[in-house]
Coordinates of C-alpha atoms in Angstrom, one line a residue:
Chain A
M1357 CA 150.1 40.2 0.7
Q1358 CA 148.2 36.9 1.2
E1359 CA 144.9 38.7 1.2
N1360 CA 145.7 40.7 -1.9
S1361 CA 146.9 37.7 -3.9
K1362 CA 143.8 35.8 -2.9
T1363 CA 141.3 38.5 -3.8
L1364 CA 142.9 40.1 -6.9
G1365 CA 143.0 37.1 -9.2
P1366 CA 141.4 37.5 -12.6
G1367 CA 139.7 34.1 -12.6
E1368 CA 138.0 33.5 -15.9
S1369 CA 137.1 37.2 -16.6
G1370 CA 140.6 38.6 -17.2
I1371 CA 139.6 41.6 -15.0
Y1372 CA 141.4 42.3 -11.7
N1373 CA 139.5 44.0 -9.0
R1374 CA 139.8 45.2 -5.4
I1375 CA 136.2 44.7 -4.3
A1376 CA 137.0 42.2 -1.5
V1377 CA 139.7 44.4 -0.1
L1378 CA 137.5 47.5 -0.3
R1379 CA 134.6 45.7 1.3
A1380 CA 136.8 44.5 4.1
E1381 CA 138.2 47.9 4.6
R1382 CA 134.8 49.6 4.7
G1383 CA 133.1 46.8 6.7
T1384 CA 130.5 46.2 4.0
S1385 CA 128.9 42.9 3.5
R1386 CA 128.3 41.3 0.1
Q1387 CA 124.6 41.7 0.6
Q1388 CA 124.9 45.5 1.3
L1389 CA 127.0 46.1 -1.8
A1390 CA 124.7 43.9 -3.9
E1391 CA 121.6 45.8 -2.8
A1392 CA 123.3 49.1 -3.5
V1393 CA 124.3 48.2 -7.0
G1394 CA 121.2 46.1 -7.8
V1395 CA 122.6 42.6 -8.2
N1396 CA 122.4 39.4 -6.3
Y1397 CA 125.0 39.0 -3.6
Q1398 CA 126.2 35.8 -5.3
T1399 CA 127.3 38.0 -8.2
I1400 CA 129.5 40.0 -5.9
G1401 CA 131.2 36.7 -4.9
F1402 CA 131.7 35.9 -8.6
L1403 CA 133.2 39.4 -9.2
E1404 CA 135.6 39.1 -6.2
R1405 CA 136.9 35.7 -7.4
G1406 CA 137.2 37.2 -11.0
D1407 CA 134.9 34.5 -12.4
Y1408 CA 132.7 37.2 -13.9
G1409 CA 133.7 40.4 -15.7
P1410 CA 131.2 43.2 -14.9
S1411 CA 129.4 45.4 -17.4
L1412 CA 130.7 48.9 -17.7
K1413 CA 127.5 50.1 -15.9
L1414 CA 128.0 47.7 -13.0
A1415 CA 131.8 48.6 -12.8
F1416 CA 130.9 52.3 -12.5
Q1417 CA 128.2 51.6 -10.0
I1418 CA 130.6 49.7 -7.7
A1419 CA 133.3 52.4 -8.1
E1420 CA 130.7 55.1 -7.2
Y1421 CA 129.6 53.0 -4.2
F1422 CA 133.2 53.1 -2.9
S1423 CA 133.6 56.8 -4.0
L1424 CA 136.6 55.8 -6.0
P1425 CA 137.5 56.2 -9.7
V1426 CA 136.7 53.0 -11.7
E1427 CA 140.4 52.4 -12.4
A1428 CA 141.1 52.2 -8.6
V1429 CA 138.7 49.3 -8.4
F1430 CA 139.0 47.4 -11.7
S1431 CA 142.0 46.9 -13.9
T1432 CA 143.2 44.6 -16.7
Q1433 CA 146.6 44.5 -15.0
P1434 CA 147.3 43.0 -11.6
F1435 CA 147.1 45.6 -8.8
T1436 CA 150.2 46.4 -6.8
P1437 CA 149.7 45.1 -3.3
L1438 CA 148.6 47.7 -0.8
S1439 CA 151.6 47.0 1.4
V1440 CA 154.0 47.8 -1.5
Q1441 CA 152.0 51.0 -2.3
V1442 CA 152.1 52.2 1.2
Y1443 CA 155.6 51.1 2.4
G1444 CA 157.4 50.8 -0.9
P1445 CA 158.8 47.8 -2.8
N1446 CA 161.4 46.9 -0.2
S1447 CA 158.8 46.4 2.6
G1448 CA 158.4 42.7 1.4
G1449 CA 157.2 41.4 4.8
S1450 CA 160.8 40.8 6.1
K1451 CA 159.9 42.1 9.5
Chain B
M609 CA 121.0 31.7 -11.0
I610 CA 119.8 29.4 -8.2
V611 CA 117.0 30.5 -6.0
E612 CA 118.2 30.9 -2.4
S613 CA 115.1 29.7 -0.7
S614 CA 114.4 26.2 -2.0
P615 CA 111.0 25.7 -3.5
F616 CA 111.0 22.3 -1.9
P617 CA 111.0 22.3 1.9
W618 CA 112.7 18.9 2.1
F619 CA 115.6 19.9 -0.1
S620 CA 118.2 22.6 0.2
C621 CA 119.8 23.7 -3.1
T622 CA 122.6 25.7 -1.8
R623 CA 125.2 22.9 -2.1
R624 CA 126.5 21.8 -5.5
R625 CA 126.7 18.2 -4.5
T626 CA 123.0 18.0 -3.8
R627 CA 122.1 19.8 -7.0
R628 CA 124.2 17.3 -9.0
I629 CA 122.3 14.5 -7.4
V630 CA 119.1 16.1 -8.5
V631 CA 120.3 16.5 -12.0
A632 CA 121.5 12.8 -12.2
V633 CA 118.2 11.5 -10.8
Y634 CA 116.3 13.8 -13.2
W635 CA 118.1 12.4 -16.3
V636 CA 117.9 8.8 -15.1
I637 CA 114.1 9.2 -14.8
V638 CA 113.7 10.9 -18.1
L639 CA 115.9 8.4 -20.0
S640 CA 114.1 5.5 -18.2
I641 CA 110.7 6.8 -19.4
F642 CA 112.1 7.2 -22.9
G643 CA 113.5 3.7 -22.8
L644 CA 110.2 2.3 -21.4
Y645 CA 108.4 4.0 -24.2
Q646 CA 110.7 2.5 -26.8
W647 CA 110.3 -0.9 -25.3
V648 CA 106.5 -0.8 -25.1
V649 CA 106.2 0.4 -28.7
S650 CA 108.4 -2.4 -29.9
L651 CA 106.2 -4.9 -28.1
H652 CA 103.0 -3.4 -29.5
P653 CA 103.6 -1.8 -32.9
S654 CA 99.9 -1.0 -33.2
G655 CA 100.6 2.0 -31.2
F656 CA 97.9 1.6 -28.5
Y657 CA 100.3 1.1 -25.7
G658 CA 102.5 3.8 -27.0
L659 CA 99.5 6.1 -26.9
A660 CA 98.9 5.0 -23.3
L661 CA 102.4 6.1 -22.5
L662 CA 101.5 9.7 -23.4
F663 CA 100.9 10.2 -19.7
P664 CA 104.6 9.6 -18.7
L665 CA 105.5 11.6 -21.8
Q666 CA 103.5 14.5 -20.4
L667 CA 105.5 14.1 -17.2
I668 CA 108.6 14.5 -19.3
V669 CA 107.2 17.8 -20.6
F670 CA 106.5 19.0 -17.1
L671 CA 109.6 17.6 -15.4
P672 CA 111.8 20.5 -16.5
A673 CA 109.6 22.7 -14.4
I674 CA 111.1 21.0 -11.3
L675 CA 114.5 22.1 -12.4
G676 CA 113.1 25.6 -13.0
G677 CA 114.1 28.0 -15.8
V678 CA 111.1 27.4 -18.0
R679 CA 108.9 28.9 -15.3
A680 CA 109.0 30.2 -11.8
G681 CA 108.8 27.7 -8.9
G682 CA 111.8 25.5 -9.8
I683 CA 115.4 25.4 -8.4
V684 CA 116.8 27.7 -11.2
K685 CA 115.5 31.2 -11.5
P686 CA 113.0 31.7 -14.4
F687 CA 114.8 32.6 -17.6
G688 CA 112.2 35.2 -18.6
K689 CA 110.8 38.1 -16.8
V690 CA 108.5 37.3 -13.8
R691 CA 105.1 38.9 -14.0
L692 CA 104.0 39.9 -10.5
L693 CA 100.3 39.9 -9.4
P694 CA 99.1 42.8 -7.3
M695 CA 98.9 41.5 -3.7
D696 CA 96.6 44.1 -2.3
D697 CA 93.1 43.8 -0.8
T698 CA 91.5 43.4 -4.2
F699 CA 93.4 40.2 -4.8
T700 CA 91.6 37.1 -3.6
R701 CA 93.4 33.8 -3.4
L702 CA 91.6 30.6 -3.6
N703 CA 93.7 29.1 -0.8
P704 CA 95.2 31.9 1.3
N705 CA 97.0 29.3 3.5
Q706 CA 99.1 28.0 0.7
P707 CA 102.4 29.9 0.3
L708 CA 103.0 31.4 -3.1
M709 CA 105.9 29.5 -4.9
G710 CA 107.4 28.4 -1.6
N711 CA 107.4 32.0 -0.4
I712 CA 110.2 32.9 -2.8
S713 CA 110.4 36.6 -3.2
A714 CA 110.3 38.4 -6.5
A715 CA 113.7 39.8 -6.0
E716 CA 115.1 36.3 -5.7
M717 CA 113.6 35.3 -9.0
T718 CA 114.8 38.3 -11.0
L719 CA 117.9 37.8 -13.1
D720 CA 120.8 40.2 -12.7
E721 CA 123.4 40.8 -15.4
R722 CA 125.5 37.8 -14.4
D723 CA 122.5 35.6 -14.4
E724 CA 121.6 36.7 -17.9
W725 CA 125.1 36.1 -19.0
D726 CA 125.0 32.6 -17.6
R727 CA 121.6 32.0 -19.1
D728 CA 122.8 32.9 -22.5
R729 CA 126.0 30.8 -22.1
V730 CA 124.1 27.6 -21.2
H731 CA 121.5 28.1 -23.9
Y732 CA 124.2 28.4 -26.5
F733 CA 125.7 25.2 -25.2
A734 CA 122.4 23.5 -25.3
Y735 CA 121.8 24.8 -28.8
T736 CA 125.1 23.5 -30.0
A737 CA 124.6 20.1 -28.3
S738 CA 121.1 19.7 -29.8
R739 CA 122.5 20.6 -33.2
W740 CA 124.9 17.6 -33.0
L741 CA 122.1 15.4 -31.6
V742 CA 119.9 16.3 -34.5
L743 CA 122.7 15.4 -36.9
A744 CA 123.4 12.1 -35.2
L745 CA 119.7 11.2 -35.2
A746 CA 119.4 12.1 -38.9
V747 CA 122.3 9.7 -39.6
V748 CA 120.5 7.0 -37.6
Q749 CA 117.3 7.6 -39.6
V750 CA 119.2 7.4 -42.9
V751 CA 121.0 4.2 -41.9
A752 CA 117.8 2.7 -40.5
G753 CA 115.9 3.6 -43.7
L754 CA 118.5 2.0 -45.9
A755 CA 119.0 -1.4 -44.3
G756 CA 118.7 -1.0 -40.6
P757 CA 116.6 -3.0 -38.2
Q758 CA 113.1 -1.9 -37.3
W759 CA 114.0 -0.9 -33.7
L760 CA 116.6 1.5 -35.0
L761 CA 113.9 3.2 -37.2
R762 CA 111.7 3.5 -34.1
I763 CA 114.4 5.2 -32.1
G764 CA 114.8 7.8 -34.8
A765 CA 111.0 8.3 -35.0
A766 CA 110.6 9.0 -31.3
S767 CA 113.8 11.0 -31.0
F768 CA 112.1 14.3 -31.3
I769 CA 111.2 13.8 -27.6
L770 CA 114.8 13.6 -26.7
I771 CA 115.6 16.7 -28.7
A772 CA 112.8 18.6 -27.0
L773 CA 114.1 17.4 -23.6
V774 CA 117.6 18.5 -24.4
L775 CA 116.3 21.9 -25.4
W776 CA 114.0 22.2 -22.4
S777 CA 116.2 20.9 -19.6
L778 CA 119.8 20.9 -20.6
P779 CA 120.4 24.6 -19.8
Q780 CA 119.0 24.2 -16.3
S781 CA 121.0 21.0 -15.8
I782 CA 124.2 22.7 -16.8
I783 CA 123.5 25.5 -14.4
L784 CA 122.7 23.1 -11.5
W785 CA 125.8 21.0 -12.3
T786 CA 128.3 23.9 -12.6
E787 CA 127.2 26.6 -10.2
P788 CA 129.4 26.5 -7.1
D789 CA 128.2 26.3 -3.6
M790 CA 126.3 29.3 -2.5
E791 CA 128.3 31.8 -0.4
E792 CA 127.3 33.6 2.7
P793 CA 125.9 37.1 2.2
Q794 CA 128.5 38.5 4.6

């Protein structure tokens, strides 16, 4: 929950994304992702913080890199935390 | 927007605080030269000493290159496209021991889409700022022309230098001032 709320913020761009979560899950560094999609690794950091909204092309490239549909990586609405998706809304971290 | 490998071996540009100091020092130097020019011209209206100060004024023209943007080799990535020279056997350098642009790679100097977005954003800000500066200086000129003192008229006359400086170095200054600390590539 802590990780999700930290990484999914829209910042200035108004676009929510799961890049940081996906990167952590796949063990990919910012540098590796940046090289794969042809941007500077600093730009990946800006994207993760939500300080920059990617172009359509870059959004699709990132989604393709993670082999996911673009709506699974980017959204205009806040993402539901993964813990809620997996364990349901009553999981809530009470254990 | 900032080159990762500093073009200056004695200065690391990864931290925002350091970059802000550079920007502050830069503008203090530039405004000091401008003030010195005004002072010398007021002492010697014939213009000879003002002409002698063309040298520091040339410095003003070339100072923005230290910040970068206007060309490769500064702290900010060049705003335009970087033209690469072929580095094969047919290319002979006059001094092979001297590193090219502080050994900054071409990939580091190329702007990606966020860099281009940032470049356009700061240039729009500089354009807007210079528009107000021109308006203010025009008012100064009108006031000076009507009944103002002579020194006020001189400030207006030399103010094109300030406008040029704002246009040439304000975008880079904004980038250096606002860009956060560089993150680790991990």
